[in-house]
Short mmCIF file of C-alpha atoms in Angstrom, two decimals:
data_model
loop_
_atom_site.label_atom_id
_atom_site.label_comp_id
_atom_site.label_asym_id
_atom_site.label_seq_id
_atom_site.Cartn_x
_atom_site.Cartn_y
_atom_site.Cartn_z
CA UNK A 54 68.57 -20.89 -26.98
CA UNK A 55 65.31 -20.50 -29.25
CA UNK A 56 65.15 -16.94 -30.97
CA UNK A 57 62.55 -14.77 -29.12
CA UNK A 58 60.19 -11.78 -30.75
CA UNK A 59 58.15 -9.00 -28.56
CA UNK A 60 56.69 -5.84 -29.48
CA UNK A 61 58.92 -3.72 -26.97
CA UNK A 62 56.57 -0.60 -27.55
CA UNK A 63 52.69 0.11 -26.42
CA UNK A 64 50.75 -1.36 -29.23
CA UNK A 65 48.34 1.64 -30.18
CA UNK A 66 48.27 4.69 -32.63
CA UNK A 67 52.05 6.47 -32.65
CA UNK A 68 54.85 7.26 -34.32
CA UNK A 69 56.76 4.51 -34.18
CA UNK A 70 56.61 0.85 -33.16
CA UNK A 71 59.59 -1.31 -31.89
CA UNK A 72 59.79 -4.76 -32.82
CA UNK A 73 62.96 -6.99 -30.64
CA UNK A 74 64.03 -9.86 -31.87
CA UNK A 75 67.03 -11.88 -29.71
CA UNK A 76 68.72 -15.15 -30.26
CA UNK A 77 71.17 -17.30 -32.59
CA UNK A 78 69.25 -16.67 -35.72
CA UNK A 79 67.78 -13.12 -35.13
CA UNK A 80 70.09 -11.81 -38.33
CA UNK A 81 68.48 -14.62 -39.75
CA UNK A 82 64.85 -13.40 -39.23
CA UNK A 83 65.50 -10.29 -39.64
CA UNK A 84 66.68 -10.61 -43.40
CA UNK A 85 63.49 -12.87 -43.88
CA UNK A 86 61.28 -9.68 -43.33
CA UNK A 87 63.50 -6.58 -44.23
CA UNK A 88 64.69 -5.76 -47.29
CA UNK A 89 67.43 -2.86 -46.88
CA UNK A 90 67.03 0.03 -49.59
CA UNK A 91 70.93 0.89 -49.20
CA UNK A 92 73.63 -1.36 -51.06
CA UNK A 93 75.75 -2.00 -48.29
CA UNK A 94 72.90 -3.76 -46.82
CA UNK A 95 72.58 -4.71 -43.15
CA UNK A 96 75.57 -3.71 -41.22
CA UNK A 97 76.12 -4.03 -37.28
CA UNK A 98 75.21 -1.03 -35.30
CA UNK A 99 73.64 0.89 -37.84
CA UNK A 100 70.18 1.89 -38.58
CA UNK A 101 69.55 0.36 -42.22
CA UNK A 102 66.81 1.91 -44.35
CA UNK A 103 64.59 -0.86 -46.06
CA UNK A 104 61.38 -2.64 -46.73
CA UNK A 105 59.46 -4.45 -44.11
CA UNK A 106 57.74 -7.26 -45.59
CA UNK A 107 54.92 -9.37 -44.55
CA UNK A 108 54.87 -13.77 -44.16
CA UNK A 109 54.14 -13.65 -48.09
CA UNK A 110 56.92 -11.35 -49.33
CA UNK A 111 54.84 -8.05 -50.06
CA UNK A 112 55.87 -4.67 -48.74
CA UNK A 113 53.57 -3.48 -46.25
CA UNK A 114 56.27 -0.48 -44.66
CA UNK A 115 59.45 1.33 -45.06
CA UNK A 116 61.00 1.14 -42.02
CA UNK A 117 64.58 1.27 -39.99
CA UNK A 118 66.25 -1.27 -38.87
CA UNK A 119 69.39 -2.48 -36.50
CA UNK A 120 71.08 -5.35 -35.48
CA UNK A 121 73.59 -5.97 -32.53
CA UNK A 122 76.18 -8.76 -32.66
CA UNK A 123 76.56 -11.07 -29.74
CA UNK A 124 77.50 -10.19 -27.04
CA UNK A 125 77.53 -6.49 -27.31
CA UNK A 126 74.04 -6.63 -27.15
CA UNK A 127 71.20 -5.90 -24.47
CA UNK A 128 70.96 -9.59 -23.68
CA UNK A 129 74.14 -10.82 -24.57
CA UNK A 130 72.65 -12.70 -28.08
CA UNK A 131 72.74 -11.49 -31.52
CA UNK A 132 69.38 -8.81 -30.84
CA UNK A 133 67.48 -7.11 -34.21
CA UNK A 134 65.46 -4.32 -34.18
CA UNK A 135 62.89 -3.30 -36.50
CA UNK A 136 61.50 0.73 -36.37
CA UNK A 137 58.34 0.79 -38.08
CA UNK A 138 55.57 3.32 -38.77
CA UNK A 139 53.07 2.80 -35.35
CA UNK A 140 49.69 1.19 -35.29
CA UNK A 141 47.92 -2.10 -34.08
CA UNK A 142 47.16 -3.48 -37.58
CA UNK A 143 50.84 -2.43 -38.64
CA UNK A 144 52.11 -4.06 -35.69
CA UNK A 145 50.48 -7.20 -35.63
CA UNK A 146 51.22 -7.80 -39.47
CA UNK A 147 55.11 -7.17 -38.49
CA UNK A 148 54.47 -9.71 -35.62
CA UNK A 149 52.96 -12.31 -37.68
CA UNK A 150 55.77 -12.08 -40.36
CA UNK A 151 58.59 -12.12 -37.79
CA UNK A 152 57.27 -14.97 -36.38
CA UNK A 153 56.68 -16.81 -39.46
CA UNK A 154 60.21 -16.76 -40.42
CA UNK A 155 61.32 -18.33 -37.31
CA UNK A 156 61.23 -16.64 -33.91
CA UNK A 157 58.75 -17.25 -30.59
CA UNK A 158 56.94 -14.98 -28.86
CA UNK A 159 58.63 -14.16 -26.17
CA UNK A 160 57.97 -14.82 -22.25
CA UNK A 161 57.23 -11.86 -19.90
CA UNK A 162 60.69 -10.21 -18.99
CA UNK A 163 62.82 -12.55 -20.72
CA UNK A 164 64.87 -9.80 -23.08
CA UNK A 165 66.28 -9.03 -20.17
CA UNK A 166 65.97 -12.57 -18.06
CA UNK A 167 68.59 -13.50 -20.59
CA UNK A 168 71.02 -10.08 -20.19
CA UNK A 169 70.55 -11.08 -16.60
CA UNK A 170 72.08 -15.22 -16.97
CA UNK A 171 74.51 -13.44 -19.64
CA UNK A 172 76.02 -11.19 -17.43
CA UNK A 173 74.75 -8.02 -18.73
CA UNK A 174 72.97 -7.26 -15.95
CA UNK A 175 73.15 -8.25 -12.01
CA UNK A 176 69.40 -9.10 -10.48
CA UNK A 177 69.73 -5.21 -8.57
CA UNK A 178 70.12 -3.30 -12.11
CA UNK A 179 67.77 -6.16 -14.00
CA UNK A 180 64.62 -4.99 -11.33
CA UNK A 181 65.54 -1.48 -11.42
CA UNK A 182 64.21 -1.70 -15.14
CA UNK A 183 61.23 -2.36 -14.63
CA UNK A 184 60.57 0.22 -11.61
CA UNK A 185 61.87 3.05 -13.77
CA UNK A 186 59.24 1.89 -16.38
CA UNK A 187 56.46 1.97 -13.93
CA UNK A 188 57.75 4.58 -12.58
CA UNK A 189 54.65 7.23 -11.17
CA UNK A 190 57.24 10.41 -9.99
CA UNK A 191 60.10 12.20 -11.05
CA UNK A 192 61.53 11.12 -7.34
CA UNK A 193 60.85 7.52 -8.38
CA UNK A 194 62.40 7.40 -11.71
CA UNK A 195 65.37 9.23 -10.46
CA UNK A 196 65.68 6.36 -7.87
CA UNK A 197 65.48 3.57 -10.02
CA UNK A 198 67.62 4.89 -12.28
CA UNK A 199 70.50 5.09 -9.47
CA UNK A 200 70.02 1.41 -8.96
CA UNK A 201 70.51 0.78 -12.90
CA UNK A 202 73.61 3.09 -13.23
CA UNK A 203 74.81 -0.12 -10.45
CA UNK A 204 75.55 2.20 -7.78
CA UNK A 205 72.94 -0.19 -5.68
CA UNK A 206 75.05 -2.91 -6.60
CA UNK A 207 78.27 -1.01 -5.35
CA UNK A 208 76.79 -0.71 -2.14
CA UNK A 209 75.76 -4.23 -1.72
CA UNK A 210 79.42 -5.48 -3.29
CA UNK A 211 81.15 -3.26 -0.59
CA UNK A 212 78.88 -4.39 2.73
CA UNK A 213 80.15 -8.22 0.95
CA UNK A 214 83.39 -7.29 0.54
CA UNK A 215 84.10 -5.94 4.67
CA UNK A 216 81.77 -8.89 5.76
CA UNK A 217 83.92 -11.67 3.85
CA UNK A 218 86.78 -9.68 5.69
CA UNK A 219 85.41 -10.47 9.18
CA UNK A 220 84.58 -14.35 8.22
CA UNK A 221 87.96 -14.46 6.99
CA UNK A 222 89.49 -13.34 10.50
CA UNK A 223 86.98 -14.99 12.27
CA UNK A 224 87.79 -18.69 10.22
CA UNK A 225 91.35 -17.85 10.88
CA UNK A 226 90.72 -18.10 14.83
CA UNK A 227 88.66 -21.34 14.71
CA UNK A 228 91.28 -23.39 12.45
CA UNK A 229 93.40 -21.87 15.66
CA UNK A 230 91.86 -21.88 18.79
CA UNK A 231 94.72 -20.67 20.75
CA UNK A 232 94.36 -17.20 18.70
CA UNK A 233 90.57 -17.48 19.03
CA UNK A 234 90.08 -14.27 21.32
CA UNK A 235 92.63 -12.08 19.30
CA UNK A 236 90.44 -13.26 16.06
CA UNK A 237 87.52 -11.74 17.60
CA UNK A 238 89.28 -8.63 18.94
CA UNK A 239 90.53 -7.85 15.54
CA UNK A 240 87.21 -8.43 13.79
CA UNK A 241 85.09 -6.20 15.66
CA UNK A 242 86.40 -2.76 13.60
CA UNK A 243 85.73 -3.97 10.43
CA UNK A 244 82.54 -5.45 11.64
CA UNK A 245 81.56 -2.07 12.86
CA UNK A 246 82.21 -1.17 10.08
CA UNK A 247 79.91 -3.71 7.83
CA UNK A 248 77.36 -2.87 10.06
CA UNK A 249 77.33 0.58 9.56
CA UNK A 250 77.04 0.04 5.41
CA UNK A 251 74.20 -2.04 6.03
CA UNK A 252 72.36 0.11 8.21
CA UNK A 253 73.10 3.08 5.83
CA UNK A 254 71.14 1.14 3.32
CA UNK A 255 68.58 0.24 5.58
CA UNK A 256 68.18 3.85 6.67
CA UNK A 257 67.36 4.87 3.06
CA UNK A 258 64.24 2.14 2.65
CA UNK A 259 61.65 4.36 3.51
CA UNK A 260 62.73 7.20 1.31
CA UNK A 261 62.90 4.88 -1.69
CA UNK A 262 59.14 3.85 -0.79
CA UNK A 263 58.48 7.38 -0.52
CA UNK A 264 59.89 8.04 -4.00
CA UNK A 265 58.22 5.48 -5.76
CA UNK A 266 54.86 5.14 -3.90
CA UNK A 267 54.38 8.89 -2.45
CA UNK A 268 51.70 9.48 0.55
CA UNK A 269 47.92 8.86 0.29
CA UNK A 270 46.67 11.87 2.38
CA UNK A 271 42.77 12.06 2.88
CA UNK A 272 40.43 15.62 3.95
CA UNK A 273 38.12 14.77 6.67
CA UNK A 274 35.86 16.63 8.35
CA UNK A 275 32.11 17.27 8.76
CA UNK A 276 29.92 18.66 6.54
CA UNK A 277 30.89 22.54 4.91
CA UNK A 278 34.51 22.73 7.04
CA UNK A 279 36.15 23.71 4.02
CA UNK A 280 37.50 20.55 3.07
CA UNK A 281 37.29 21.20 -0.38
CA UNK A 282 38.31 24.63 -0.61
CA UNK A 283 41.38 22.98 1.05
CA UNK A 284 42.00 20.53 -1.88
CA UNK A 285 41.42 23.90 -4.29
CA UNK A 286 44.50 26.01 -2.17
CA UNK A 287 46.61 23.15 -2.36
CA UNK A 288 46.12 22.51 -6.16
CA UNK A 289 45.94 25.99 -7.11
CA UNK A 290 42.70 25.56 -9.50
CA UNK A 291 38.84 24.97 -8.68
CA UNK A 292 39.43 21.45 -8.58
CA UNK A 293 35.88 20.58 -6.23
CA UNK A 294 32.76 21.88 -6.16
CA UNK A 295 32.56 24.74 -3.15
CA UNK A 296 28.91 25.56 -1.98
CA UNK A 297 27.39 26.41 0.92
CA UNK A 298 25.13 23.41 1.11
CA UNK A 299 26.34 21.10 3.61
CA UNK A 300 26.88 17.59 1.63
CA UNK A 301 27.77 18.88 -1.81
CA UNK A 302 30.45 16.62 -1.79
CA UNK A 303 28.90 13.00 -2.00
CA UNK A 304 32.24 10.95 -3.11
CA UNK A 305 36.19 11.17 -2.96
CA UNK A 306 37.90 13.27 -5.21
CA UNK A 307 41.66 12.32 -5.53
CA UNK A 308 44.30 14.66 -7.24
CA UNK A 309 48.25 14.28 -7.59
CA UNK A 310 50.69 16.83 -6.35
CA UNK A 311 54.56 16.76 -6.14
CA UNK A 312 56.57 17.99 -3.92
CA UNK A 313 60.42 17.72 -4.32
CA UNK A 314 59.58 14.93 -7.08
CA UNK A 315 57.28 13.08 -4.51
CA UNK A 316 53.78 12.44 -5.42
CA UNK A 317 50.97 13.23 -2.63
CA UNK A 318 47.54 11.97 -3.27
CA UNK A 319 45.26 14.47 -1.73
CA UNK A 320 41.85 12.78 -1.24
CA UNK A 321 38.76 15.07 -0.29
CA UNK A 322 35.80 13.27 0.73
CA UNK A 323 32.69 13.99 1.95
CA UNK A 324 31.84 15.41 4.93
CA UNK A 325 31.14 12.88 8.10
CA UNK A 326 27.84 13.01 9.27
CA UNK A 327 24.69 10.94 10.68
CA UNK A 328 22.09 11.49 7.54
CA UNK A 329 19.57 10.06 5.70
CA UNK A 330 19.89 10.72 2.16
CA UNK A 331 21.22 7.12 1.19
CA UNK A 332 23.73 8.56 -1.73
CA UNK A 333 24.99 10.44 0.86
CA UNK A 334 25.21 7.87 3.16
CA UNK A 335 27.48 6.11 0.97
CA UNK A 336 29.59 8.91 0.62
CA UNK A 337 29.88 8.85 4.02
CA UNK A 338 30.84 5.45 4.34
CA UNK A 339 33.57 6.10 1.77
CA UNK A 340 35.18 8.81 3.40
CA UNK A 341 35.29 6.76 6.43
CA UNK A 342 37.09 3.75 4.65
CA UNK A 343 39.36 6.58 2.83
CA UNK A 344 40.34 7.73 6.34
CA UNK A 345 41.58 4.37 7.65
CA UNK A 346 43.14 3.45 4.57
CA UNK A 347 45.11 6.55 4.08
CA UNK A 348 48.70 6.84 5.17
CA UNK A 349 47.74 10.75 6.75
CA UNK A 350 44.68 12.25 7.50
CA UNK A 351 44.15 16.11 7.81
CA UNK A 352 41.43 16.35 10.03
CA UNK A 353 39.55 20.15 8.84
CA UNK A 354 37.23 21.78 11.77
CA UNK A 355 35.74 25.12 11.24
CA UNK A 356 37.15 27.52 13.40
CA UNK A 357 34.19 30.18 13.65
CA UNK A 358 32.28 26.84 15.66
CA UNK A 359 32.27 24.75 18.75
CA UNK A 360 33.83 21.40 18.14
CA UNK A 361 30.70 18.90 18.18
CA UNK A 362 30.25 15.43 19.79
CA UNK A 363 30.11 13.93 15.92
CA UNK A 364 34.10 15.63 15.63
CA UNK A 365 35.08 14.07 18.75
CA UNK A 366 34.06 10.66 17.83
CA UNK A 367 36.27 11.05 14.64
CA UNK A 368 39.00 12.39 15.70
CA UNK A 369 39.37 9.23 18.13
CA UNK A 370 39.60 7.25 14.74
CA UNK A 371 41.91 10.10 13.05
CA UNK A 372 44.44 10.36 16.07
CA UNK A 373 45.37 6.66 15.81
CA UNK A 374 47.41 7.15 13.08
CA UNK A 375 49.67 9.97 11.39
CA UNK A 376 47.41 13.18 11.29
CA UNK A 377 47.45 17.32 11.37
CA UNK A 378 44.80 18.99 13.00
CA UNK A 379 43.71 21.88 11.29
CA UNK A 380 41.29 25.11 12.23
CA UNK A 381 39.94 26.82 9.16
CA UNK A 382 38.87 29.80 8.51
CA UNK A 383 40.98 32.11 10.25
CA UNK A 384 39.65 35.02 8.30
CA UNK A 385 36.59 35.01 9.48
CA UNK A 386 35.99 37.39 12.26
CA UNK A 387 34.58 34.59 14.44
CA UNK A 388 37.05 32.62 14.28
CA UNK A 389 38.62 31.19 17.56
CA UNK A 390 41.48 29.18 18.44
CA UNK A 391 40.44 27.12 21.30
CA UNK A 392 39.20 24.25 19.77
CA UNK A 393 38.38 22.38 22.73
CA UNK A 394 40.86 19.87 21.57
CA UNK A 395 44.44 18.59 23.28
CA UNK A 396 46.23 18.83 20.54
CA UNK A 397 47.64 21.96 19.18
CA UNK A 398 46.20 22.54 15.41
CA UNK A 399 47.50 24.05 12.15
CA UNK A 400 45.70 27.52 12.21
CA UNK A 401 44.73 28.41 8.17
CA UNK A 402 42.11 30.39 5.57
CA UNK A 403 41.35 28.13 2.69
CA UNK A 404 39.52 30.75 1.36
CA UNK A 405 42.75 33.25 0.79
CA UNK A 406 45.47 30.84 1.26
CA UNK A 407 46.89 32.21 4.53
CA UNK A 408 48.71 29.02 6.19
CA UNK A 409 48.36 26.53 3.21
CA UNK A 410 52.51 26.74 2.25
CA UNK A 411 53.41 26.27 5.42
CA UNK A 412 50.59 22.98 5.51
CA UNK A 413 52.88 21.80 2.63
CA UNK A 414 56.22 22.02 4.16
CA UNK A 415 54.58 20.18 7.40
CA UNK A 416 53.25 17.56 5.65
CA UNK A 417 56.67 16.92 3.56
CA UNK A 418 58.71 17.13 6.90
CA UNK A 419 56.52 14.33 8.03
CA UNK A 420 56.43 12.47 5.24
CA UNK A 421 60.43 12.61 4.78
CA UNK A 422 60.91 11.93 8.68
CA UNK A 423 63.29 14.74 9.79
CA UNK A 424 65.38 13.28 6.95
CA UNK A 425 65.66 15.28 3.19
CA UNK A 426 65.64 13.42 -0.08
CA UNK A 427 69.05 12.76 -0.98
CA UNK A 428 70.48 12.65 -4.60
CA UNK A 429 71.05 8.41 -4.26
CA UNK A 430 68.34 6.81 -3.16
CA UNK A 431 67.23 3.82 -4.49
CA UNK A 432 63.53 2.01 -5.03
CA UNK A 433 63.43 -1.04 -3.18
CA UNK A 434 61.58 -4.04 -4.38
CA UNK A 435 59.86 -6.15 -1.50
CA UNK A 436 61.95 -8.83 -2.40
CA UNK A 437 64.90 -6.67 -1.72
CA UNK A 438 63.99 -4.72 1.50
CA UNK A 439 62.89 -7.78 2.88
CA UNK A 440 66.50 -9.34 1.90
CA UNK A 441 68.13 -6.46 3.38
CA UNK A 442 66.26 -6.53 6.68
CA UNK A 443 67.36 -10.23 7.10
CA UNK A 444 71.08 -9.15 6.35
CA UNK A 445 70.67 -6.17 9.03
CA UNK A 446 69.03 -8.78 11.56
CA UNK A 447 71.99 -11.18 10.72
CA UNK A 448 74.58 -8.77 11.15
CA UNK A 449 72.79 -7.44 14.38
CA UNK A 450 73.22 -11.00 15.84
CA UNK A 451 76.29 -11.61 14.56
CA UNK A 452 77.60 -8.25 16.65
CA UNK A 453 75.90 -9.47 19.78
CA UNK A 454 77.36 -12.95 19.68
CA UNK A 455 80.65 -11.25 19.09
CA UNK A 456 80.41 -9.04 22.45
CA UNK A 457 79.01 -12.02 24.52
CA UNK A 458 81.88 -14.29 23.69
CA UNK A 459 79.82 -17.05 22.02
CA UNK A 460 81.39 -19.39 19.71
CA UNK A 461 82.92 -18.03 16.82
CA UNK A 462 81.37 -20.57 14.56
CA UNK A 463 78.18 -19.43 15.67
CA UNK A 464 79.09 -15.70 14.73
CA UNK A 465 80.04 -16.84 11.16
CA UNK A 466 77.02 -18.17 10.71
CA UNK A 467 75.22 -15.15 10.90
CA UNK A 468 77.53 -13.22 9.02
CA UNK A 469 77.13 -16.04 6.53
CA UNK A 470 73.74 -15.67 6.31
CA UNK A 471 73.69 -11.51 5.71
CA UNK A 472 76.07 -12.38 3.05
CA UNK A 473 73.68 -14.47 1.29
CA UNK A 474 70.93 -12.35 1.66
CA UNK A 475 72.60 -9.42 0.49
CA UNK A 476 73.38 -12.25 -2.75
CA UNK A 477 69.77 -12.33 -3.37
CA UNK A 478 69.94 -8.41 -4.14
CA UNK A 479 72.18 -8.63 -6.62
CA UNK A 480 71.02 -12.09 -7.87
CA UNK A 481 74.39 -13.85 -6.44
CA UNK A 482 72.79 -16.39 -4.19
CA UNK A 483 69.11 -16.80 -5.90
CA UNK A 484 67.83 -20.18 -6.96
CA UNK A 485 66.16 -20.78 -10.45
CA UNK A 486 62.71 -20.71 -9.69
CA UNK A 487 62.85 -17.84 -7.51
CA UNK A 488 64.63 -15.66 -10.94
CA UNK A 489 61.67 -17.31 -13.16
CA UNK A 490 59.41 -15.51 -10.99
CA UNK A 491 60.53 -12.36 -10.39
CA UNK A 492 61.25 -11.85 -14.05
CA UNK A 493 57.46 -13.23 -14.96
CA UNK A 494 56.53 -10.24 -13.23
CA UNK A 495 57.83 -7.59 -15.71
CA UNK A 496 56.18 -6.35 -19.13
CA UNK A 497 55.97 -8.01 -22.56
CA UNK A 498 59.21 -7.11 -24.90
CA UNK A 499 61.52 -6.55 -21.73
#
């Protein structure tokens, strides 16, 4: 297999650039453009002091560098490292040397394509990579890091394991008919009991989304309801303008917060109102588009006013999807609670911060669904959710045939078919072009 060369590092001012290089001859590259400075020279699994030189022989760093002997490796080959000083020119000199003495540039993802058709890696642990890299939360690194210590792949192994258990009980009783009906009797326990690993997994989906992507949640309101001095008591700092001049706000402001590891995009945008100032009017537009794009909406009224006929038309948008009512201002001596609404609101001062903590532990309880976050949770790729539905929807039919006495080749079939799709998790059951894909999909010197 040709010897391959990336950059594994962000190519920039820093302290240090890594160079990879993987394949038969990477020891033989690497002595091309290293010189070590120590007299026992290059030895495996030690970090050699040297000379990094360029594609005509002159010394252009002093650098560290490594090599790993096949297959105790990252991808299974003979891999070389080279540590040098960081910087673009630096880099792209290194680049240009390694490649002169005899390695390609490699593909997108294909350090660790190639630990993945060594056997270093399973397809589960091989994705995981790259979601811990992209990683936006602590909640989401943590998640993807599970999935690369293989404890995804554990699962997965064991819901394969108790299936191939019921197909073999269930193939017993079709090579003998006459046994046929104590076959299925004795595979319904440890179908149960695939079932239930399955559904465990499938349970934990929208927790991993919720690690890895966290909640867009949007401030609407009209004009001066104290949507921004809303997004200022949640962040703790003067994050938007606060005036008393209805329309200050003109555009979206979006700011991060965590909560148990989970990032929460707050979004305050500006207040919703018939005007016509045309900046404003595109502001307003905005926060309307903001609103039905957002995954939660908390809908601000002021609660020293009567609701008006422009709130009532929004909240008809707001209350189709997941939303929290909420009547500001409750330390204002005119403030009332009837709000004219049906629904009962969350009663707050975004002025003093009366009400805002216990905002935040509503809109987490939501957002987790009556569930917490566990310690193992795992980030699902789309690819693998959707693989994992199909399994649960296989082993769901699979269970019904079972208890309506169809033909037992007919209930192997399904729990064929969950066991392949759980094979496309950990890579089992995938065809070629569908690993060239996913693995085009990661970053440069991966």
């Amino acid at each position: 297999m040709r010897t391959i060369c990336a950059l594994g590092t962000a190519c920039g001012s820093s302290g240090i650039n890594i160079i990879r290089i993987s394949g038969d001859d990477a020891l033989s590259v690497l002595k091309g453009v290293f010189s070590p400075l120590e007299k026992d020279g290059l030895k495996p699994r030690t970090m050699t002091l040297g000379k990094l030189l360029d594609d005509s022989g002159s010394v252009i760093d002093k650098c560290l560098a490594v090599w790993f002997r096949s297959p105790a490796s990252y991808t299974g080959e003979d891999v070389c490292e080279l540590h040098i000083h960081g910087g673009a020119a630096l880099a792209r000199l290194a680049m240009r040397s390694v490649m002169a003495h005899g390695a390609l540039p490699a593909e997108p993802g294909e350090f660790t394509k190639r630990a993945f058709l060594n056997g270093k890696l399973d397809m589960a642990e091989a994705e995981s990579i790259q979601q811990l890299i992209s990683a936006k939360s602590e909640s989401g690194a943590r998640a993807a890091a599970n999935a690369l210590s293989g404890a995804m792949t554990a699962k997965i192994r064991r819901a394969q394991e108790q299936l191939k258990d019921v197909i073999a009980l269930l193939e017993a009783g079709i090579e003998y008919p006459e046994e046929d009906i104590e076959a299925a009797d004795d595979a319904r326990e440890p179908l149960r009991a695939a079932e239930i690993s399955i559904n465990g997994l499938l349970d934990g989906l929208h927790l991993g989304k919720l690690a890895r992507d966290g909640l867009r949640i949007a401030i609407a309101g009209r004009p001066n309801v104290g949507k921004s001095s809303l997004l200022n008591a949640i962040l703790g700092n003067d994050r938007a303008i606060v005036t008393q001049i209805p329309g200050t706000t003109r555009d979206v402001i979006e700011e991060q917060y965590q909560m148990e590891g989970i990032p929460f995009v707050f979004i305050d945008t500006a207040g919703i109102r018939d005007t016509e100032d045309a900046v404003e009017t595109i502001g307003v537009e905005r926060s309307r588009r903001t609103v039905d794009e957002a995954d939660m909406t908390l809908f601000v009224l002021d609660g020293t006013v009567p609701l008006t006929d422009e709130e009532r038309e929004l909240f008809e948008t707001v209350r189709k999807k997941d939303h929290i009512i909420i009547l500001n201002k409750c330390d204002d001596p005119n403030f009332r609670r009837d709000n004219g609404l049906t629904e009962r609101p969350f009663i707050l001062s975004a002025k003093t911060g009366v009400g805002v903590e216990e905002l935040l532990h509503e809109i987490l309880k939501r957002a987790l669904g009556g569930d917490h976050m566990r310690e193992e949770i795992f980030v699902w790729t789309e690819r693998q959710a959707d693989a994992l539905r199909r399994a649960g929807r296989s082993m769901t039919a699979a269970r019904t045939a079972l208890d309506e006495g169809i033909d037992l080749d007919c209930v192997t079939i399904d729990l064929m078919d969950a066991y392949r799709a759980l094979g496309e998790i950990t890579g089992e059951t995938l065809t070629e072009d569908i690993v060239d894909r996913i693995f085009s999909k990661f970053c440069l010197g991966k």
